[in-house]
C-alpha positions in Angstrom: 0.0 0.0 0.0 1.5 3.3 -1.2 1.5 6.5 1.4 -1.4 8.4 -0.9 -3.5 4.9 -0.4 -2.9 5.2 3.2 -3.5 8.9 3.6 -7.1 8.4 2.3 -7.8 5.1 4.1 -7.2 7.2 7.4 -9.3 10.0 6.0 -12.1 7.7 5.0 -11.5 5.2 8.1 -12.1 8.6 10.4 -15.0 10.1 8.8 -17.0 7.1 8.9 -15.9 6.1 12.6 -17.2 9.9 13.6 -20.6 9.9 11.0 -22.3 7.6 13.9 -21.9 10.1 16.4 -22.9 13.0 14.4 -25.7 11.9 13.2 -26.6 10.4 16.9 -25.7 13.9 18.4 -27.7 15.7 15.9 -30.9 13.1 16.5 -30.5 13.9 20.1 -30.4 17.9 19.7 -33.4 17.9 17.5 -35.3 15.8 19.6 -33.7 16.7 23.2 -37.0 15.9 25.0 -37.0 12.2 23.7 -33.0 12.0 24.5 -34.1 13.7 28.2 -36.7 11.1 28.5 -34.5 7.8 27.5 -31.5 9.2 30.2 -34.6 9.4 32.9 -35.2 6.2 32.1 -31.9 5.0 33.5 -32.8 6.4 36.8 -30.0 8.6 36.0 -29.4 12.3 37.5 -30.0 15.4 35.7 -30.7 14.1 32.6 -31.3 17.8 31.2 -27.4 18.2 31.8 -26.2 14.7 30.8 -28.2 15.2 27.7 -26.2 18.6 27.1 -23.0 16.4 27.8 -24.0 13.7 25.3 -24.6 15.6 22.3 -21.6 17.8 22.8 -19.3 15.0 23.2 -21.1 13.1 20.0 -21.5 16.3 17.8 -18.4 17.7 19.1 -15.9 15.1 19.4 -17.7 13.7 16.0 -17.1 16.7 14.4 -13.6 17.0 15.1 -12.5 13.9 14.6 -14.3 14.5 10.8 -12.0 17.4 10.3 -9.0 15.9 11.7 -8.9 18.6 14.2 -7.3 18.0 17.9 -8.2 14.2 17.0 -6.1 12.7 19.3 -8.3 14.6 22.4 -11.2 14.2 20.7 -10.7 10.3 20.5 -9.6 9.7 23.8 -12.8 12.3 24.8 -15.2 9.4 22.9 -13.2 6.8 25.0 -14.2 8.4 28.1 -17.5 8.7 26.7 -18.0 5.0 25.5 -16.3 3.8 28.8 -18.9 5.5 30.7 -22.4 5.2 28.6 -21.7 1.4 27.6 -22.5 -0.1 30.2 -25.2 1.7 31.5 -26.9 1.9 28.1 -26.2 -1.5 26.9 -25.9 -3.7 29.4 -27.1 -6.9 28.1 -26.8 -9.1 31.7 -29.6 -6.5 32.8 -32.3 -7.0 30.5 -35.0 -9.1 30.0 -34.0 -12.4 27.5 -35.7 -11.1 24.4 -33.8 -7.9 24.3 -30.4 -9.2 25.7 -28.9 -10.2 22.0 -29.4 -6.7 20.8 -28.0 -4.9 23.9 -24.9 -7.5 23.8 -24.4 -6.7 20.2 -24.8 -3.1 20.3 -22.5 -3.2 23.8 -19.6 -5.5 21.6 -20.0 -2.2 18.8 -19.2 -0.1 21.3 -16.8 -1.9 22.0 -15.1 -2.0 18.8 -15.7 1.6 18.0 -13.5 2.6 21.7 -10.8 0.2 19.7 -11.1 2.4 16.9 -11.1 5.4 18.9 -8.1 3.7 20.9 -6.4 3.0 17.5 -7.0 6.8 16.6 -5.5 8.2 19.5 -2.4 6.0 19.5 -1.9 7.0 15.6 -3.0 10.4 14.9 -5.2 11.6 11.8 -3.2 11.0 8.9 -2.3 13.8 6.3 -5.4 14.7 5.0 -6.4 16.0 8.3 -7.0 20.0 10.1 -4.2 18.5 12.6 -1.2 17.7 9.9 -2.1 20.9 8.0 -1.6 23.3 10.3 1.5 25.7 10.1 3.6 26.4 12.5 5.4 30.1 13.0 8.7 27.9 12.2 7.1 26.9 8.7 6.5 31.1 7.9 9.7 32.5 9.1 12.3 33.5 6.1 15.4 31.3 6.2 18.3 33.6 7.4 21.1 33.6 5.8 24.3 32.9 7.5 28.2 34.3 7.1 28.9 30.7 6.4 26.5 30.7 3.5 28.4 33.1 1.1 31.4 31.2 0.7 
């Protein structure tokens, strides 16, 4: 595999890894009363605010992973996230029989996606990414030329 082949593999392998959690933080904006009412449902405190927290996290972190922009703290910000929400929203050994399969497969996704986000974080963004192409004040300055350089 070339460097270009892997340069858009990375870019492609990032913005489909962060899609879920845009679209999932955009669904719970633009129906924040439904996402207010599924946290309740937990028995979980201020669900208002852990709503707030959840789309955030999903629309920001999403969002910036997309871009390639501070990836790496944006990853390990969805591995906080997945740590903390898998288990409490998936957690197959809690439910009733007839709903344990899908819980234990979406819990192994989240799983997989924290290895991703893992993987991510570990790696970087790849080129095509907000993070390579940034400039540094080192790339603008002039080269100066030295005594050494005239003779």
């Amino acid at each position: 595999m070339t460097t270009t082949q892997k340069d858009w593999a990375a870019l492609i392998g990032r913005v489909l890894l962060a899609l879920m959690f845009i679209i999932s933080g955009w669904g719970k904006l633009t129906d924040f009363s439904e996402t207010v009412g599924y946290i309740a449902s937990k028995e979980l405190p201020l669900p208002q605010v852990l709503a707030i927290i959840a789309i955030l996290i999903e629309l920001g972190a999403g969002l910036a992973i997309a871009f390639g922009w501070k990836t790496r703290w944006a990853a390990l910000a969805m591995v906080v996230f997945l740590i903390v929400i898998t288990p409490i929203f998936h957690g197959f050994w809690n439910v009733p029989a007839d709903q344990a399969m899908m819980q234990q497969i979406n819990f192994m996704k989240n799983l997989s996606i924290l290895g991703g986000m893992l993987v991510l974080f570990a790696w970087g963004p790849g080129r095509y990414s907000l993070d390579e192409s940034r400039l540094t004040a080192a790339d603008l300055e002039m080269p100066r030329r030295r005594v050494t350089d005239a003779r």
